[in-house]
Coordinates of C-alpha atoms in Angstrom, one line a residue:
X1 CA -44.4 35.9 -7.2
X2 CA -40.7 35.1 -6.0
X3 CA -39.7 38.7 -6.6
X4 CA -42.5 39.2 -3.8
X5 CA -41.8 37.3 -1.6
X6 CA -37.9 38.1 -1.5
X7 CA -39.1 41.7 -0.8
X8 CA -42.0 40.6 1.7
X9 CA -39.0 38.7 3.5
X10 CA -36.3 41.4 3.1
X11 CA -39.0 44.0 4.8
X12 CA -39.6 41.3 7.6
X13 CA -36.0 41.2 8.2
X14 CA -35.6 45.1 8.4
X15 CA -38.4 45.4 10.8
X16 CA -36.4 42.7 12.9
X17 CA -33.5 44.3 13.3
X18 CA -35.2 47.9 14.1
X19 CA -37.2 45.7 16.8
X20 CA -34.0 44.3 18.1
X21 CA -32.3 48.2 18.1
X22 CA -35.5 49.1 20.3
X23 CA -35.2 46.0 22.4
X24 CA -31.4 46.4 23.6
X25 CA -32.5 50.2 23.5
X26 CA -35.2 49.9 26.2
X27 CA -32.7 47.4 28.3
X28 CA -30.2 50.0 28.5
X29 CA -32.1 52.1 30.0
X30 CA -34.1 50.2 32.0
X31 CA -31.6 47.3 33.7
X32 CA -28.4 47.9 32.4
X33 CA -28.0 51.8 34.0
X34 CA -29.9 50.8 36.9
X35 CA -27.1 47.7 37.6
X36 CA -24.5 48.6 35.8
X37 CA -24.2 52.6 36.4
X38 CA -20.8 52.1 38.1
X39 CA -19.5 50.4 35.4
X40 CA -19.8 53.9 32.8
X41 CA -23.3 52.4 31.2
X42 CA -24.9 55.8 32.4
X43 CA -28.2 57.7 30.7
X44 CA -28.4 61.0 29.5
X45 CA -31.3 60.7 26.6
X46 CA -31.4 63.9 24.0
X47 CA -33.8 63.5 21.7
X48 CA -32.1 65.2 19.1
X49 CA -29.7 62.6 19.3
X50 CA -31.8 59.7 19.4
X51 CA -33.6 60.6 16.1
X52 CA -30.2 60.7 14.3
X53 CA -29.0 57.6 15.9
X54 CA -32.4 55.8 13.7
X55 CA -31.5 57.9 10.8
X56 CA -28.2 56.4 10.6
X57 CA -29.7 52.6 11.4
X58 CA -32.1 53.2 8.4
X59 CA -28.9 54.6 6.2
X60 CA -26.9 51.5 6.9
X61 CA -29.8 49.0 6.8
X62 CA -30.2 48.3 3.1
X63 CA -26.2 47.1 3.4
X64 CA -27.2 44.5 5.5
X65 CA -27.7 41.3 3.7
X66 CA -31.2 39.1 4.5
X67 CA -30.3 35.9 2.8
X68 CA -26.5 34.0 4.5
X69 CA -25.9 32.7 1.2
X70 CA -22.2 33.5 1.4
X71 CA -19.5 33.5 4.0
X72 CA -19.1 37.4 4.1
X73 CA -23.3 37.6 4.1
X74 CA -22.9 35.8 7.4
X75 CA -20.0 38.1 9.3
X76 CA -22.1 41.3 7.5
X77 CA -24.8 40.1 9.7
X78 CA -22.8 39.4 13.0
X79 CA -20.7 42.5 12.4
X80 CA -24.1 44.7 12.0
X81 CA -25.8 43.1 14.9
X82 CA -22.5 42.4 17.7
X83 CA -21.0 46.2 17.1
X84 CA -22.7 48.6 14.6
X85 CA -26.1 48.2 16.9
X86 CA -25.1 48.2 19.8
X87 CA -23.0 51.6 19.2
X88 CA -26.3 53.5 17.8
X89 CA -27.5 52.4 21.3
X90 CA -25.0 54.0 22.7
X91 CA -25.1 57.3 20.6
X92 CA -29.2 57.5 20.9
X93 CA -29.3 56.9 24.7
X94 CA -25.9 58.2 26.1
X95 CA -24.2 61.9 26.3
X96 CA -21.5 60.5 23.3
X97 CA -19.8 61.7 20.5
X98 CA -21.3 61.1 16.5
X99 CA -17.4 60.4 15.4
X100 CA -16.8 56.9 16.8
X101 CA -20.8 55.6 15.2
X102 CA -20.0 57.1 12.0
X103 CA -16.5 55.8 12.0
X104 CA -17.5 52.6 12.6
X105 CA -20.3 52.7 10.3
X106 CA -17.5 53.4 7.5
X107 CA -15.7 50.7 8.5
X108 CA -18.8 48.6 7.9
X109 CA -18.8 49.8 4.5
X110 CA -15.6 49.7 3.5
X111 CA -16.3 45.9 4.7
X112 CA -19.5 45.9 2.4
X113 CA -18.0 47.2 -0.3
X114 CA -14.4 45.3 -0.6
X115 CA -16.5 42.3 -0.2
X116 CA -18.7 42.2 -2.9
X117 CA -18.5 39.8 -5.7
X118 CA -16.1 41.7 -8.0
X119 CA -13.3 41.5 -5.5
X120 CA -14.4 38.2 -5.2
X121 CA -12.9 37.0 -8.6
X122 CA -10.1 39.5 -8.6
X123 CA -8.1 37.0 -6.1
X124 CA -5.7 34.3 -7.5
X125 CA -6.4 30.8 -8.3
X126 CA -4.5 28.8 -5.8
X127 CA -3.4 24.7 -7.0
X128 CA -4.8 22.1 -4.9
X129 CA -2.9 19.4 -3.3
X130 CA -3.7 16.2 -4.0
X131 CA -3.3 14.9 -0.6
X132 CA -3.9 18.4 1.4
X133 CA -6.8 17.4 3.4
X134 CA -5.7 14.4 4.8
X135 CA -2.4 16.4 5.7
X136 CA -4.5 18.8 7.3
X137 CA -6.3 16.0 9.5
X138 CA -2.8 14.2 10.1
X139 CA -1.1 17.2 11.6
X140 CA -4.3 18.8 13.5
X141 CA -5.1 15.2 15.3
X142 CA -0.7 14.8 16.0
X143 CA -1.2 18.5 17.4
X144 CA -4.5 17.8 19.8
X145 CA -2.8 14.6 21.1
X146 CA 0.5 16.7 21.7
X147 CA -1.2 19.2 23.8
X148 CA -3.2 16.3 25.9
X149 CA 0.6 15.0 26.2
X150 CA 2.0 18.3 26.8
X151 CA 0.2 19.4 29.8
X152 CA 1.0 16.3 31.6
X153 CA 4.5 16.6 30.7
X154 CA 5.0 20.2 31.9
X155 CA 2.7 19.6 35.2
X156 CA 0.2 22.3 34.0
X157 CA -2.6 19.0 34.5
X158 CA -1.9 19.8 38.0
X159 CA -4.0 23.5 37.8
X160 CA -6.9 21.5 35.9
X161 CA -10.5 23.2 37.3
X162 CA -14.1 22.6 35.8
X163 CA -15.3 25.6 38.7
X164 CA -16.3 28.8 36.4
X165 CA -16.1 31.0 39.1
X166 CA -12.1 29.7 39.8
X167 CA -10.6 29.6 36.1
X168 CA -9.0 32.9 36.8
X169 CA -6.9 31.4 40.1
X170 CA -5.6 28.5 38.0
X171 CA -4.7 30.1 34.7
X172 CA -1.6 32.2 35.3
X173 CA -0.2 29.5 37.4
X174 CA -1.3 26.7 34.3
X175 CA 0.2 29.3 31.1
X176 CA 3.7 30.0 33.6
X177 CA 4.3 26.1 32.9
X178 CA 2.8 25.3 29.2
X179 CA 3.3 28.2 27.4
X180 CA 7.1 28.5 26.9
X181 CA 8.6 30.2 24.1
X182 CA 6.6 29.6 20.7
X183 CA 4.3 26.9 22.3
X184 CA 2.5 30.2 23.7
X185 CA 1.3 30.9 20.3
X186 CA 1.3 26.9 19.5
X187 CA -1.3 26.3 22.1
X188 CA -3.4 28.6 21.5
X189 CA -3.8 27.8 18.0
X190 CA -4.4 24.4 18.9
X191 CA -7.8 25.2 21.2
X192 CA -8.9 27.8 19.2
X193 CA -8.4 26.6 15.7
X194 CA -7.1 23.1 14.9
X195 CA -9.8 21.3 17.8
X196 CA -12.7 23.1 16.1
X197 CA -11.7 22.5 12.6
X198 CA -11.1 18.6 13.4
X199 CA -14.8 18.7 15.3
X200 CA -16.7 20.3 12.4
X201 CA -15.1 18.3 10.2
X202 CA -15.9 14.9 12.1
X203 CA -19.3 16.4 12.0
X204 CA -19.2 16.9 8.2
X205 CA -18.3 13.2 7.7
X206 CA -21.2 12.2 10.2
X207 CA -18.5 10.6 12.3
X208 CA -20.4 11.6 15.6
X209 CA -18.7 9.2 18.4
X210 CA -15.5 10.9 17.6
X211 CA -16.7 14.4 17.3
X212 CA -17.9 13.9 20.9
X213 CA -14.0 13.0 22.0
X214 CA -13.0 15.9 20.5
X215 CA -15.5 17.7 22.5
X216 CA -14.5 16.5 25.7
X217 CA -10.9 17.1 24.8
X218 CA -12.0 20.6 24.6
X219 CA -13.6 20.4 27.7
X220 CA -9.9 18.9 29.1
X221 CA -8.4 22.4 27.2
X222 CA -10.7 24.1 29.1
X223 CA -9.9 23.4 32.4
X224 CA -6.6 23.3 32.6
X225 CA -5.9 26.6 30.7
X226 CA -8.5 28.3 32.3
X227 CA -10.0 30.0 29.1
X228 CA -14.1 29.9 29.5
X229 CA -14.7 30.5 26.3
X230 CA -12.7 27.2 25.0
X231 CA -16.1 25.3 26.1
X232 CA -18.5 27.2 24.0
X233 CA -16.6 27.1 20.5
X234 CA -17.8 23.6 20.1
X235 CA -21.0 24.7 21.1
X236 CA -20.7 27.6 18.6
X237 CA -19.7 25.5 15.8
X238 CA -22.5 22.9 16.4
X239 CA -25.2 25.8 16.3
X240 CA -23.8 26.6 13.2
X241 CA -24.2 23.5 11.8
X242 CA -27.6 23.0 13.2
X243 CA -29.0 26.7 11.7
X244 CA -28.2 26.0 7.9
X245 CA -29.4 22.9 8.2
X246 CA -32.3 24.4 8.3
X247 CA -32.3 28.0 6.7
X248 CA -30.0 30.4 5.2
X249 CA -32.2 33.5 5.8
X250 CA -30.2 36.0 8.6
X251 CA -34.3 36.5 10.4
X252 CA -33.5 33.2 12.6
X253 CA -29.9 34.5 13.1
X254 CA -31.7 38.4 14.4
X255 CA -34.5 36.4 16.2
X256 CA -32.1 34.5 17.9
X257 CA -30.0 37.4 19.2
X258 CA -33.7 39.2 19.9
X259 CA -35.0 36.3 22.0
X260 CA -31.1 36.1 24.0
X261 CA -31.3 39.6 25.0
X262 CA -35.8 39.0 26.0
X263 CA -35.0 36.0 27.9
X264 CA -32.3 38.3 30.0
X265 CA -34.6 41.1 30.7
X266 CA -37.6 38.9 31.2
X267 CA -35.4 36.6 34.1
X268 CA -34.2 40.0 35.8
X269 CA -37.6 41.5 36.6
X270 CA -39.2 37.7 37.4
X271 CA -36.2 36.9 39.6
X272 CA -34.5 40.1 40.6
X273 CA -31.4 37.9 38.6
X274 CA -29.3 40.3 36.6
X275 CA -26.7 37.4 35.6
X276 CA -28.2 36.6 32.1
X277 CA -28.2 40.4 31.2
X278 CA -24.6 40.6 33.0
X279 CA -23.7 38.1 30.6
X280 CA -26.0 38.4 27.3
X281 CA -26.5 42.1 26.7
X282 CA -24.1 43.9 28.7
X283 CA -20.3 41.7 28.1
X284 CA -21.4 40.2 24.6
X285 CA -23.5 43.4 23.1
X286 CA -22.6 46.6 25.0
X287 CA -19.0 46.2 26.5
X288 CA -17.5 46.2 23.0
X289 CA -19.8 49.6 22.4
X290 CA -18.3 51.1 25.2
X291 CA -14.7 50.2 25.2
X292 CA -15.0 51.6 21.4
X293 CA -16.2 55.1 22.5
X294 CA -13.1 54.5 25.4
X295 CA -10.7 54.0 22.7
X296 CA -11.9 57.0 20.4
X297 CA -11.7 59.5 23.6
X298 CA -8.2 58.0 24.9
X299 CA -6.4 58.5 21.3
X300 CA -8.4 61.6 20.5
X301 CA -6.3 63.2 22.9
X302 CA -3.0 61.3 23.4
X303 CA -0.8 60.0 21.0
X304 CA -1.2 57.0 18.5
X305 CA 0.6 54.1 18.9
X306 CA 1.2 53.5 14.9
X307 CA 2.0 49.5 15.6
X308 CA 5.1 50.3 17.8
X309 CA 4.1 47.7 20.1
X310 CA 3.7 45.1 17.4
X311 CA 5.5 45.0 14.0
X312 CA 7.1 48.2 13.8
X313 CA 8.5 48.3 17.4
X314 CA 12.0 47.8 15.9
X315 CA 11.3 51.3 13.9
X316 CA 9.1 53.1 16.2
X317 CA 9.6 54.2 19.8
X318 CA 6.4 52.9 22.1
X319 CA 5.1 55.9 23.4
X320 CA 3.4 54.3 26.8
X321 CA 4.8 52.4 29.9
X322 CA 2.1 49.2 29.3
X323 CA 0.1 48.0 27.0
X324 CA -3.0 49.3 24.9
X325 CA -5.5 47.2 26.5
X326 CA -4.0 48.4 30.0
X327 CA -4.0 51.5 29.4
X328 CA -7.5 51.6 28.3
X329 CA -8.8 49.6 31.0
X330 CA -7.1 52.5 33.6
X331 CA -8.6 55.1 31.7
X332 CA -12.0 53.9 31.9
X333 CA -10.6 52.7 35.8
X334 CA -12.5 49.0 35.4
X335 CA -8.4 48.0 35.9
X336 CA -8.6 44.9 33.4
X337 CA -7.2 44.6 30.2
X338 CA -9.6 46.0 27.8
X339 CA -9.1 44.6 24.6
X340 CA -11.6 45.6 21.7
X341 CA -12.0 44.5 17.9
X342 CA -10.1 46.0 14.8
X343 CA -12.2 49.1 14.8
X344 CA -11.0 50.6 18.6
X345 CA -7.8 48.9 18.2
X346 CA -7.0 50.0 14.3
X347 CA -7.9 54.0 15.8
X348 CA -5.0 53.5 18.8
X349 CA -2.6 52.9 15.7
X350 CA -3.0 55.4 13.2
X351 CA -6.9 57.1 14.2
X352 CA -9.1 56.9 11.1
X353 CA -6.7 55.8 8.8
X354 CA -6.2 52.9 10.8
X355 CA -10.0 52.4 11.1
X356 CA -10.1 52.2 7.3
X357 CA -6.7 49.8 7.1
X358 CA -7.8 47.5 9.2
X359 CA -11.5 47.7 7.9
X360 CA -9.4 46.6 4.6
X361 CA -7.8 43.6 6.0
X362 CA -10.0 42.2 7.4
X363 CA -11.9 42.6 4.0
X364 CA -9.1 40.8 2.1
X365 CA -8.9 37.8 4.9
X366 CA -12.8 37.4 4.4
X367 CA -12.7 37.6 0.9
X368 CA -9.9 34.8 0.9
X369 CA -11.4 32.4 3.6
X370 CA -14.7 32.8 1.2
X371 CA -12.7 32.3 -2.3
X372 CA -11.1 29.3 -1.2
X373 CA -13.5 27.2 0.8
X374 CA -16.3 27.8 -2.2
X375 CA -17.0 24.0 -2.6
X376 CA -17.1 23.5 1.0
X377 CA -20.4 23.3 3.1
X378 CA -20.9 27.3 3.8
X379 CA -22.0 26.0 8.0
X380 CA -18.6 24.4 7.7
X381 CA -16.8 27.4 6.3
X382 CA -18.8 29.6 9.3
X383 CA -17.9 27.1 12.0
X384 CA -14.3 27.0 11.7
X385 CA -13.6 30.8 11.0
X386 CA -16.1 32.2 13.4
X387 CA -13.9 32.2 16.4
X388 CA -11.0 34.3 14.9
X389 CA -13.4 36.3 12.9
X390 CA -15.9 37.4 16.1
X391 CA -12.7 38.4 18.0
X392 CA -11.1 40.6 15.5
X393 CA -15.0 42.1 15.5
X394 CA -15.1 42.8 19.5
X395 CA -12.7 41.3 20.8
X396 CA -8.7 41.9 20.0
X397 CA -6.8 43.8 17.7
X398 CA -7.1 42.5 13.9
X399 CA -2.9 41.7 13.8
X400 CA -3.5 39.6 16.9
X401 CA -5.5 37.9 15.4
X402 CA -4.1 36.8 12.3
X403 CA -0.9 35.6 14.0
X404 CA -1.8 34.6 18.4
X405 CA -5.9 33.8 17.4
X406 CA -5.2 31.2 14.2
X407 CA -6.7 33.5 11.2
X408 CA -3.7 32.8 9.4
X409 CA -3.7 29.4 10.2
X410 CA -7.1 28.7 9.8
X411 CA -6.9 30.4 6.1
X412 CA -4.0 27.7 6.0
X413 CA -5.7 25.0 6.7
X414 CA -8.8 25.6 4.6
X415 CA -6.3 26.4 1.1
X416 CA -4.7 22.6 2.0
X417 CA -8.0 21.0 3.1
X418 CA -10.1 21.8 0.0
X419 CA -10.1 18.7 -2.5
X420 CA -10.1 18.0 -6.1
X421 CA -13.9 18.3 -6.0
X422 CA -13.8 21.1 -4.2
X423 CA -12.1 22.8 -6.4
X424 CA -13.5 22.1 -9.3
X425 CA -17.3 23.0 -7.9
X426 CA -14.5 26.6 -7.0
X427 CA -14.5 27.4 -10.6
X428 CA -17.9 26.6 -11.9
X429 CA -19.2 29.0 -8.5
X430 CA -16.6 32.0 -10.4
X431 CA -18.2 31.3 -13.6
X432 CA -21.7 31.9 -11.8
X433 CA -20.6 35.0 -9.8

């Protein structure tokens, strides 16, 4: 009867994830081109090409995991749903290439496969500090109250702005006066990582007033650095929380993203409002789609930059006159800097062999961060990795960020904060798996 049921609820999932590939199919098509044309999001429907863009949904489906019983099930999920989706839009509905969806797909798998439970126990057993955790919470509160300080002290308090539609007049002017030197990276680390690991873990501990501070702080971070997103990783981390308190099955997780992308389309044609599309379905679903097929048809024909702008520049000659995400963003003439996740970014280095490295890394970091918080609530592991995690998925390239986004530090912080407990509840989960 439980063997049924599993399957009854695996099936359930599958049908809603092909629902949500029709939904954001049928929104392409029918508001984003219509707004958005200008942008690139154009139509050219074959239906030769829409048939194989479902084959290949229906090849990859049974790798996508039903049940988020584990911290790679969870960024399977979000990687399948954020990126591999969206780009089997793209393919079905959209005179593209096959290369970049299979590519990708590979990557997926590669992901899938280096993720699994073998690799799982072939890591290293790490010691545990006796008095890690509460070093961890020392230095992250020392390092939030710094910040607070250090924006008075430089004058950057003077830029501070809670208008959305402004954060981009302040923020230059705000970063020219804080971030100096190695407090660029410093600062950054500190809103991104160490004020969402002190707010889940105030949470954890049920210490409620003072994850609220923390909040606000955030809110504080916000507006003087100008970064919108700063305001929703508490947000972020508190949905977490709130989902498996409830459920560990991934249909919530798809039904959320499903009922996000209705809500958008069902406002535009009540209203004649395309923000909540704008914002929803084309930035958070289909920008990282397209920038990927940008990335794949700039360095299909010009040279790789095989990391000469990162860590082998002192070996390497750079081979442009600006930067990646510049030069993208003036080949696909929207003139910003178009950064993308590890997939777009890993083919500028090396092409498919840097697909496949990076696919690898970012296996091994995941594999890690899951290893060593075992013992740890798994919402709490999710909260505090899903910021870096998501950007090196659509965001920014995968060395980026390990060292400017915190997924170094926040694998850091998670081998000092684990306990005694924890790790003993580590080894009786190997002995399970």
């Amino acid at each position: 009867m439980l063997k049924l049921e599993s399957y009854t609820y695996k099936l359930c999932f599958f049908i809603s994830l092909a629902l949500y590939r029709l939904l954001l199919d049928v929104s392409y098509v029918y508001v984003v081109v219509p707004n958005f044309g200008y942008m690139g999001f154009e139509k050219d429907v074959a239906i030769s090409s829409y048939i194989v863009s479902w084959v290949v949904f229906f090849v990859v489906l049974p790798l996508v995991p039903d049940r988020i019983d584990r911290l790679s099930s969870f960024y399977k999920v979000l990687f399948f749903v954020s990126l591999i989706v969206p780009l089997m839009t793209f393919y079905g509905v959209k005179d593209v290439g096959l290369y970049p969806l299979v590519t990708s797909c590979l990557a997926f798998c590669v992901f899938v496969f280096f993720s699994s439970k073998p690799f799982f126990r072939m890591l290293p057993s790490i010691p545990v500090l006796t008095e890690g955790r509460s070093s961890v919470l020392v230095v992250s509160v020392i390092l939030i109250i710094f910040l607070v300080f250090w924006y008075q002290y430089t004058g950057a308090v003077r830029f501070i702005n809670f208008d959305f539609a402004k954060v981009y007049e302040f923020r230059s002017e705000s970063a020219a006066l804080a971030n100096v030197g190695i407090l660029s990276y410093l600062n950054s680390w500190i809103y991104q990582v160490v004020t969402i690991f002190v707010f889940s873990y105030f949470i954890f501990r049920q210490r409620y007033v003072l994850a609220v501070v923390v909040f606000f702080v955030q809110v504080f971070f916000f507006a003087v650095a100008g970064h919108k997103s700063l305001l929703f990783y508490p947000v972020l981390a508190l949905g977490v929380w709130v989902y498996f308190s409830r459920t560990n099955g991934a249909i919530p997780f798809v039904l959320f993203v499903f009922l996000a992308v209705s809500f958008s389309v069902i406002f535009y044609f009540a209203f004649s409002n395309v923000w909540p599309v704008s914002l929803f379905v084309r930035r958070a679903l289909l920008v990282p789609a397209d920038l990927t097929y940008d990335y794949f048809e700039f360095f299909s024909e010009n040279p790789y930059v095989f990391w000469s702008n990162s860590v082998l520049s002192s070996y390497i000659s750079y081979p442009y006159d600006q930067g990646v995400a510049k030069l993208i963003g003036e080949f696909n003439q929207s003139g910003s800097a178009a950064n993308n996740g590890f997939i777009s970014s890993g083919f500028s280095h090396a092409g498919f062999l840097g697909v496949i490295f990076y696919a690898l890394v970012f296996s091994v970091f995941v594999v890690m961060l899951e290893k060593y918080s075992v013992g740890l609530p798994l919402w709490f592991s999710i909260a505090v990795t899903i910021v870096p995690l998501r950007s090196a998925i659509v965001s920014s390239d995968l060395f980026t960020v390990i060292l400017t986004h915190g997924l170094l530090l926040t694998l850091v912080m998670i081998l000092f904060f684990r306990s005694i407990k924890n790790s003993a509840s580590n080894r009786k989960a190997l002995r399970v798996i």
